[in-house]
Short mmCIF file of C-alpha atoms in Angstrom, two decimals:
data_model
loop_
_atom_site.label_atom_id
_atom_site.label_comp_id
_atom_site.label_asym_id
_atom_site.label_seq_id
_atom_site.Cartn_x
_atom_site.Cartn_y
_atom_site.Cartn_z
CA MET A 1 22.46 25.69 -7.24
CA PRO A 2 24.05 22.31 -6.57
CA ASP A 3 22.78 19.28 -8.48
CA ARG A 4 20.28 17.19 -6.47
CA VAL A 5 21.53 14.00 -8.28
CA VAL A 6 24.99 13.23 -9.66
CA PHE A 7 26.40 10.19 -11.36
CA THR A 8 29.87 8.93 -10.71
CA PRO A 9 32.06 8.42 -13.90
CA ALA A 10 31.40 4.66 -13.71
CA ALA A 11 27.65 5.19 -13.52
CA VAL A 12 27.76 7.65 -16.50
CA ALA A 13 29.75 5.05 -18.44
CA LEU A 14 27.12 2.37 -17.62
CA VAL A 15 24.29 4.70 -18.71
CA ARG A 16 26.09 5.39 -22.02
CA SER A 17 26.47 1.52 -22.64
CA LEU A 18 22.78 0.87 -21.75
CA LYS A 19 21.23 3.53 -24.11
CA PRO A 20 22.19 2.10 -27.49
CA ALA A 21 20.79 -1.29 -26.50
CA HIS A 22 17.54 -0.13 -24.78
CA GLY A 23 16.77 3.24 -26.09
CA PRO A 24 15.79 6.28 -23.91
CA LEU A 25 16.02 5.49 -20.32
CA ILE A 26 14.32 6.70 -17.03
CA PHE A 27 15.49 6.41 -13.42
CA HIS A 28 13.20 6.10 -10.38
CA LEU A 29 14.29 5.90 -6.77
CA SER A 30 10.99 4.97 -4.96
CA GLY A 31 12.26 4.97 -1.43
CA GLY A 32 9.81 2.24 -0.69
CA CYS A 33 10.34 -1.16 0.78
CA CYS A 34 12.61 -3.91 -0.38
CA GLU A 35 14.61 -2.62 -3.28
CA GLY A 36 13.23 0.83 -2.96
CA SER A 37 16.59 2.31 -1.85
CA ALA A 38 18.21 1.63 -5.08
CA PRO A 39 17.45 3.56 -8.17
CA MET A 40 15.49 1.51 -11.01
CA CYS A 41 16.76 2.02 -14.42
CA LEU A 42 13.95 1.38 -16.97
CA ARG A 43 13.19 2.00 -20.53
CA ARG A 44 11.26 5.37 -20.74
CA SER A 45 8.20 3.57 -22.27
CA ASP A 46 8.06 1.15 -19.41
CA PHE A 47 7.45 3.68 -16.50
CA ARG A 48 5.14 6.47 -16.32
CA PRO A 49 5.84 9.00 -13.48
CA GLY A 50 2.83 10.13 -11.53
CA PRO A 51 1.91 12.92 -9.15
CA GLN A 52 3.70 11.17 -6.38
CA ASP A 53 6.98 11.40 -8.21
CA VAL A 54 9.43 14.31 -8.00
CA LEU A 55 11.91 15.07 -10.79
CA LEU A 56 15.23 15.47 -9.14
CA GLY A 57 17.26 16.18 -12.27
CA GLU A 58 18.61 14.81 -15.54
CA VAL A 59 21.58 12.66 -16.32
CA GLU A 60 22.81 11.98 -19.84
CA GLY A 61 19.43 12.99 -21.12
CA CYS A 62 17.64 10.57 -18.73
CA PRO A 63 15.18 11.93 -16.18
CA PHE A 64 15.78 10.99 -12.55
CA TYR A 65 12.69 10.75 -10.40
CA VAL A 66 12.28 10.12 -6.63
CA GLY A 67 9.12 9.08 -4.76
CA ALA A 68 7.36 11.97 -2.91
CA ALA A 69 6.58 10.19 0.29
CA GLN A 70 9.98 10.45 1.81
CA TYR A 71 11.32 13.38 -0.20
CA ASP A 72 11.39 15.65 2.78
CA TYR A 73 13.76 13.36 4.51
CA TRP A 74 16.17 13.27 1.54
CA ALA A 75 16.10 17.11 1.08
CA PRO A 76 19.41 17.80 2.93
CA TYR A 77 21.15 15.23 0.81
CA GLN A 78 22.57 14.90 -2.69
CA VAL A 79 21.93 11.58 -4.41
CA VAL A 80 25.12 10.18 -5.73
CA VAL A 81 24.57 7.26 -8.16
CA ASP A 82 27.30 4.69 -8.27
CA VAL A 83 27.68 1.26 -9.73
CA THR A 84 28.36 -1.94 -7.75
CA GLU A 85 28.95 -5.46 -8.95
CA GLY A 86 26.45 -8.36 -8.55
CA GLY A 87 23.32 -7.73 -10.45
CA GLY A 88 21.05 -10.16 -8.71
CA ASP A 89 17.41 -10.39 -9.21
CA SER A 90 15.98 -7.00 -10.08
CA PHE A 91 13.72 -5.18 -12.49
CA SER A 92 16.39 -2.71 -13.25
CA ILE A 93 17.76 -3.08 -16.76
CA GLU A 94 21.51 -3.23 -15.90
CA ALA A 95 20.86 -6.23 -13.42
CA ALA A 96 20.96 -8.57 -16.28
CA ASP A 97 24.56 -7.49 -17.06
CA GLY A 98 25.64 -8.30 -13.56
CA VAL A 99 25.93 -4.85 -12.18
CA ARG A 100 23.66 -2.62 -10.14
CA PHE A 101 23.17 1.14 -9.71
CA ILE A 102 23.20 2.22 -6.04
CA ALA A 103 22.16 5.47 -4.61
CA LEU A 104 24.53 7.00 -2.05
CA SER A 105 23.70 10.12 -0.03
CA GLN A 106 26.05 13.04 0.22
CA LEU A 107 25.14 15.58 2.87
CA LEU A 108 24.76 19.02 1.41
CA THR A 109 26.50 21.81 3.21
CA GLY A 110 24.38 24.39 4.91
CA ALA A 111 24.74 26.88 2.07
CA GLU A 112 24.00 24.42 -0.64
CA PHE A 113 20.91 23.21 1.24
CA ALA A 114 19.60 26.77 1.60
CA GLU A 115 19.90 27.09 -2.15
CA THR A 116 17.96 24.05 -2.86
CA CYS A 117 15.26 25.07 -0.61
CA SER A 118 14.86 28.47 -2.26
CA GLY A 119 14.99 26.75 -5.60
CA GLY A 120 12.02 24.69 -4.47
CA ARG A 121 10.98 21.31 -5.85
CA LEU A 122 11.71 20.51 -9.43
CA GLY A 123 9.09 18.87 -11.69
CA MET B 1 25.03 -13.79 11.57
CA GLY B 2 24.79 -14.71 7.88
CA ALA B 3 25.84 -12.81 4.90
CA GLN B 4 23.91 -10.26 2.96
CA CYS B 5 22.46 -11.57 -0.29
CA SER B 6 24.56 -9.43 -2.60
CA LYS B 7 27.24 -6.77 -2.85
CA GLY B 8 24.67 -4.17 -3.76
CA GLN B 9 22.70 -4.87 -0.60
CA LEU B 10 25.93 -4.67 1.55
CA ASP B 11 26.76 -1.36 -0.15
CA LYS B 12 23.18 -0.03 0.66
CA ILE B 13 23.30 -0.97 4.34
CA LEU B 14 26.88 0.47 4.66
CA ASN B 15 25.42 3.67 3.09
CA TYR B 16 22.61 3.90 5.60
CA ILE B 17 25.09 3.39 8.44
CA ASP B 18 27.08 6.23 7.03
CA ILE B 19 23.92 8.29 6.83
CA GLY B 20 23.15 7.47 10.33
CA LYS B 21 26.43 8.71 11.56
CA LYS B 22 26.08 11.96 9.49
CA GLU B 23 22.61 12.57 11.03
CA GLY B 24 24.10 12.41 14.44
CA ALA B 25 22.90 9.10 15.60
CA LYS B 26 25.08 7.35 18.12
CA CYS B 27 26.37 4.03 17.06
CA MET B 28 26.24 1.68 20.09
CA ALA B 29 27.29 -1.54 18.46
CA GLY B 30 28.63 -2.69 15.05
CA GLY B 31 28.55 -0.17 12.28
CA GLU B 32 30.94 -1.87 9.89
CA ARG B 33 31.68 -4.84 7.82
CA ALA B 34 32.55 -8.10 9.77
CA HIS B 35 35.84 -9.68 8.73
CA LEU B 36 35.51 -13.44 9.33
CA GLY B 37 39.02 -14.23 7.75
CA GLY B 38 40.01 -17.33 5.87
CA ALA B 39 37.58 -18.44 3.12
CA LEU B 40 34.93 -16.07 4.38
CA GLU B 41 36.97 -12.92 4.34
CA ASN B 42 35.35 -11.49 1.04
CA GLY B 43 31.91 -12.49 2.13
CA PHE B 44 29.14 -9.84 2.58
CA TYR B 45 29.22 -10.02 6.37
CA LEU B 46 28.15 -7.19 8.48
CA LYS B 47 28.30 -6.66 12.28
CA PRO B 48 24.84 -6.32 13.93
CA THR B 49 24.48 -2.57 14.38
CA VAL B 50 22.52 -0.52 16.94
CA PHE B 51 21.88 3.22 16.62
CA VAL B 52 20.39 5.55 19.04
CA GLY B 53 18.70 8.70 17.75
CA HIS B 54 15.21 10.12 17.09
CA ASN B 55 12.38 9.27 14.86
CA LYS B 56 12.94 11.99 12.21
CA MET B 57 16.24 10.49 11.13
CA ARG B 58 16.45 8.63 7.74
CA ILE B 59 17.72 5.52 9.50
CA PHE B 60 14.35 5.44 11.51
CA GLN B 61 12.07 6.30 8.58
CA GLU B 62 13.58 4.24 5.64
CA GLU B 63 13.69 0.56 5.16
CA ILE B 64 17.44 -0.39 5.48
CA PHE B 65 16.95 -4.18 5.12
CA GLY B 66 19.94 -5.06 7.08
CA PRO B 67 21.07 -5.90 10.57
CA VAL B 68 20.57 -2.28 11.71
CA LEU B 69 18.34 -1.45 14.64
CA SER B 70 17.46 2.18 15.43
CA VAL B 71 16.34 2.92 18.98
CA THR B 72 14.73 5.99 20.51
CA THR B 73 13.15 6.78 23.85
CA PHE B 74 9.71 8.05 25.01
CA LYS B 75 8.18 9.28 28.27
CA THR B 76 4.45 8.43 27.94
CA MET B 77 2.36 5.86 26.26
CA GLU B 78 0.87 8.52 24.17
CA GLU B 79 4.26 9.73 22.92
CA ALA B 80 5.22 6.05 22.26
CA ILE B 81 1.98 5.71 20.14
CA GLU B 82 2.76 8.96 18.28
CA ILE B 83 6.28 7.91 17.47
CA GLY B 84 5.11 4.50 16.35
CA ASN B 85 2.62 5.91 14.00
CA ASP B 86 4.94 8.64 12.54
CA THR B 87 5.91 6.58 9.52
CA ILE B 88 4.66 5.88 6.02
CA TYR B 89 4.75 2.18 6.70
CA GLY B 90 2.60 -0.04 8.70
CA LEU B 91 3.22 -3.83 8.32
CA GLY B 92 4.45 -5.12 11.68
CA ALA B 93 4.69 -3.61 15.09
CA GLY B 94 5.62 -5.05 18.49
CA VAL B 95 4.38 -4.09 22.00
CA TRP B 96 5.96 -5.26 25.27
CA ALA B 97 3.86 -4.53 28.35
CA ARG B 98 3.12 -6.24 31.66
CA ASP B 99 0.04 -3.96 32.12
CA GLY B 100 -2.85 -5.48 30.32
CA ALA B 101 -4.53 -2.09 29.73
CA VAL B 102 -1.40 -0.74 28.17
CA ALA B 103 -1.08 -3.71 25.90
CA TYR B 104 -4.84 -3.35 24.94
CA ARG B 105 -4.67 0.33 24.11
CA VAL B 106 -1.32 0.45 22.30
CA GLY B 107 -2.11 -2.57 20.16
CA ARG B 108 -5.30 -0.86 18.90
CA ALA B 109 -3.79 2.56 18.49
CA ILE B 110 -0.76 1.43 16.33
CA GLN B 111 -1.52 1.70 12.68
CA ALA B 112 -0.07 -1.67 11.56
CA GLY B 113 -1.62 -4.86 10.19
CA ARG B 114 0.28 -7.05 12.73
CA VAL B 115 0.91 -6.00 16.32
CA TRP B 116 2.92 -8.71 18.07
CA THR B 117 2.20 -8.29 21.81
CA ASN B 118 4.66 -9.66 24.31
CA CYS B 119 6.08 -11.81 21.48
CA TYR B 120 7.71 -10.97 18.19
CA HIS B 121 7.98 -12.23 14.65
CA ILE B 122 5.83 -15.30 14.77
CA TYR B 123 3.66 -16.20 11.85
CA PRO B 124 1.09 -18.81 12.83
CA ALA B 125 -1.29 -20.25 10.29
CA HIS B 126 -4.48 -18.43 9.66
CA ALA B 127 -3.25 -15.17 11.25
CA ALA B 128 -4.05 -12.48 8.73
CA PHE B 129 -0.91 -10.77 7.66
CA GLY B 130 -0.62 -7.49 5.65
CA GLY B 131 0.09 -3.81 5.72
CA TYR B 132 -1.51 -0.44 6.65
CA LYS B 133 -0.61 2.63 4.73
CA GLN B 134 2.25 2.10 2.30
CA SER B 135 3.03 -1.29 3.43
CA GLY B 136 0.56 -3.02 1.00
CA PHE B 137 -2.99 -4.04 0.17
CA GLY B 138 -4.83 -7.08 1.29
CA ARG B 139 -3.92 -9.92 3.77
CA GLU B 140 -2.25 -13.20 3.54
CA THR B 141 -2.49 -16.56 5.32
CA HIS B 142 -6.19 -16.09 6.08
CA LYS B 143 -9.28 -17.23 4.22
CA MET B 144 -10.50 -13.58 4.01
CA ILE B 145 -8.24 -12.88 1.05
CA LEU B 146 -10.06 -15.61 -1.00
CA ASP B 147 -12.56 -12.95 -1.60
CA HIS B 148 -10.19 -11.10 -3.81
CA TYR B 149 -9.56 -14.18 -5.93
CA GLN B 150 -13.24 -14.73 -6.57
CA GLN B 151 -16.26 -12.93 -7.70
CA THR B 152 -19.87 -13.42 -6.71
CA LYS B 153 -22.20 -15.01 -9.16
CA ASN B 154 -25.96 -14.75 -8.53
CA LEU B 155 -28.00 -17.30 -10.39
CA LEU B 156 -31.63 -15.98 -10.37
CA VAL B 157 -33.64 -18.90 -11.68
CA CYS B 158 -37.38 -19.20 -12.42
CA TYR B 159 -38.66 -22.71 -12.61
CA SER B 160 -42.17 -21.71 -13.75
CA PRO B 161 -43.28 -23.41 -17.08
CA ASN B 162 -45.54 -20.42 -17.76
CA ALA B 163 -44.87 -17.47 -19.91
CA LEU B 164 -43.30 -14.59 -17.96
CA GLY B 165 -44.17 -10.96 -17.91
CA PHE B 166 -41.32 -8.47 -18.23
CA PHE B 167 -41.68 -6.98 -14.77
CA SER B 168 -43.21 -9.86 -12.92
CA ALA B 169 -44.38 -13.35 -13.54
CA GLN B 170 -47.96 -13.25 -14.35
CA ASP B 171 -48.46 -16.02 -11.98
CA GLY B 172 -46.51 -14.52 -9.16
CA GLY B 173 -43.77 -17.07 -9.71
CA ARG B 174 -45.84 -19.62 -7.86
CA GLY B 175 -46.63 -21.79 -10.94
CA ARG B 176 -50.42 -21.18 -10.86
CA ARG B 177 -52.17 -20.64 -14.24
CA VAL B 178 -54.03 -17.39 -14.08
CA PRO B 179 -56.87 -16.62 -16.66
CA ALA B 180 -56.59 -13.51 -18.73
CA PRO B 181 -58.97 -10.72 -17.48
CA GLU B 182 -62.31 -10.86 -19.37
CA GLY B 183 -64.59 -8.18 -20.51
CA PRO B 184 -63.89 -4.69 -21.70
CA GLN B 185 -61.02 -2.83 -20.09
CA LEU B 186 -61.88 0.15 -17.77
CA ARG B 187 -60.58 3.55 -18.51
CA GLN B 188 -56.89 4.11 -17.80
CA GLY B 189 -56.25 0.63 -19.01
CA ARG B 190 -56.96 -1.20 -15.79
CA PRO B 191 -58.76 -4.55 -16.04
CA ARG B 192 -62.23 -4.71 -14.62
CA ARG B 193 -61.37 -7.60 -12.47
CA PRO B 194 -57.94 -7.99 -11.34
CA PRO B 195 -56.69 -11.53 -10.72
CA PRO B 196 -57.66 -12.95 -7.44
CA PHE B 197 -54.26 -12.98 -5.77
CA LEU B 198 -53.51 -9.38 -6.82
CA HIS B 199 -56.89 -8.40 -5.39
CA ARG B 200 -56.03 -10.02 -2.17
CA ARG B 201 -52.75 -8.26 -2.00
CA THR B 202 -54.06 -4.86 -2.64
CA ARG B 203 -57.36 -4.80 -0.73
CA ARG B 204 -56.91 -2.41 2.11
CA LYS B 205 -57.97 -3.44 5.52
CA PRO B 206 -60.09 -0.90 7.46
CA CYS B 207 -57.86 0.96 9.84
CA PRO B 208 -58.73 -0.08 13.51
CA ILE B 209 -58.27 3.49 14.73
CA ALA B 210 -60.17 5.03 11.97
CA SER B 211 -61.29 8.64 12.75
CA SER B 212 -64.79 9.78 12.01
CA SER B 213 -63.66 12.55 9.67
CA ARG B 214 -61.81 10.07 7.31
CA PRO B 215 -64.17 8.21 4.83
CA PRO B 216 -63.52 4.52 4.49
CA PRO B 217 -61.77 3.47 1.22
CA SER B 218 -64.15 3.00 -1.65
CA ARG B 219 -64.30 -0.22 -3.62
CA SER B 220 -64.56 1.44 -6.91
CA SER B 221 -61.12 3.04 -6.64
CA GLY B 222 -59.96 0.21 -9.13
CA ARG B 223 -56.84 -0.74 -7.33
#
């Protein structure tokens, strides 16, 4: 079954550099308004996922959640997390370091999509 | 058109443009970075973009926050309303109609906090602004929201100088001194003679349509 969320090598390196400084981390892609199309990286203790959040996968030991409201629209895609420059004003932890996680969407092939459907929702 | 506020935002919008093309939407204008040359060459500029597709596409359902417009068609007013309401958001909507009845009906059927009718994107003072559904809670720029910043205080004040009973003032709250009932108390703890004003309040007037089978109320009932 294909991974629903993958991190690019640059994103993995960034997570590895953030963990010693901030401890266990959690990712949340709300899909809501404003900054909702970018994943938020927060300390695990700072965010409690609720019944409207779907666990998409785990990366470097950090759970990755997405909001349920638009989950069905994302179902045919794999979320690819990359890093871009220019942190900006954000609640996400890495923004203070002048970088930002972004979520790109990779279309799953027909066979891959069928596999994820039969696997059902995680979490 | 001005630049995007950050590289991250530029990348997000370019990603949505890419998603739109993958979903099969037709790009009618723009769809790429704008290269303005010279000192502005590395600026976060995008060409205004227009897609044509249908409402179940991600570029229609998600907030791109960039100069990307997604357009679809409809055949009837009912279909337009259905498409307009098929979203988790509901902040602003716009209706253009020459027919007053259409403007009336569509404006009321759309699930949005602001429906611009034959205009768009104006924010006059004291026009309540806020969202339906997942677009937010409460309203701005209208005094109605002051309610959320205040709480009601009820001051219930008795100005009588007399002692008060726990359930009601013994003087009825009117400031008159009432003598305590004299004499032995009747059975069931009721005073022999109730205070004059209570007596006035509880004495039953004879029913004007009294039937012969119903006896008149007796005075010794003690009420």
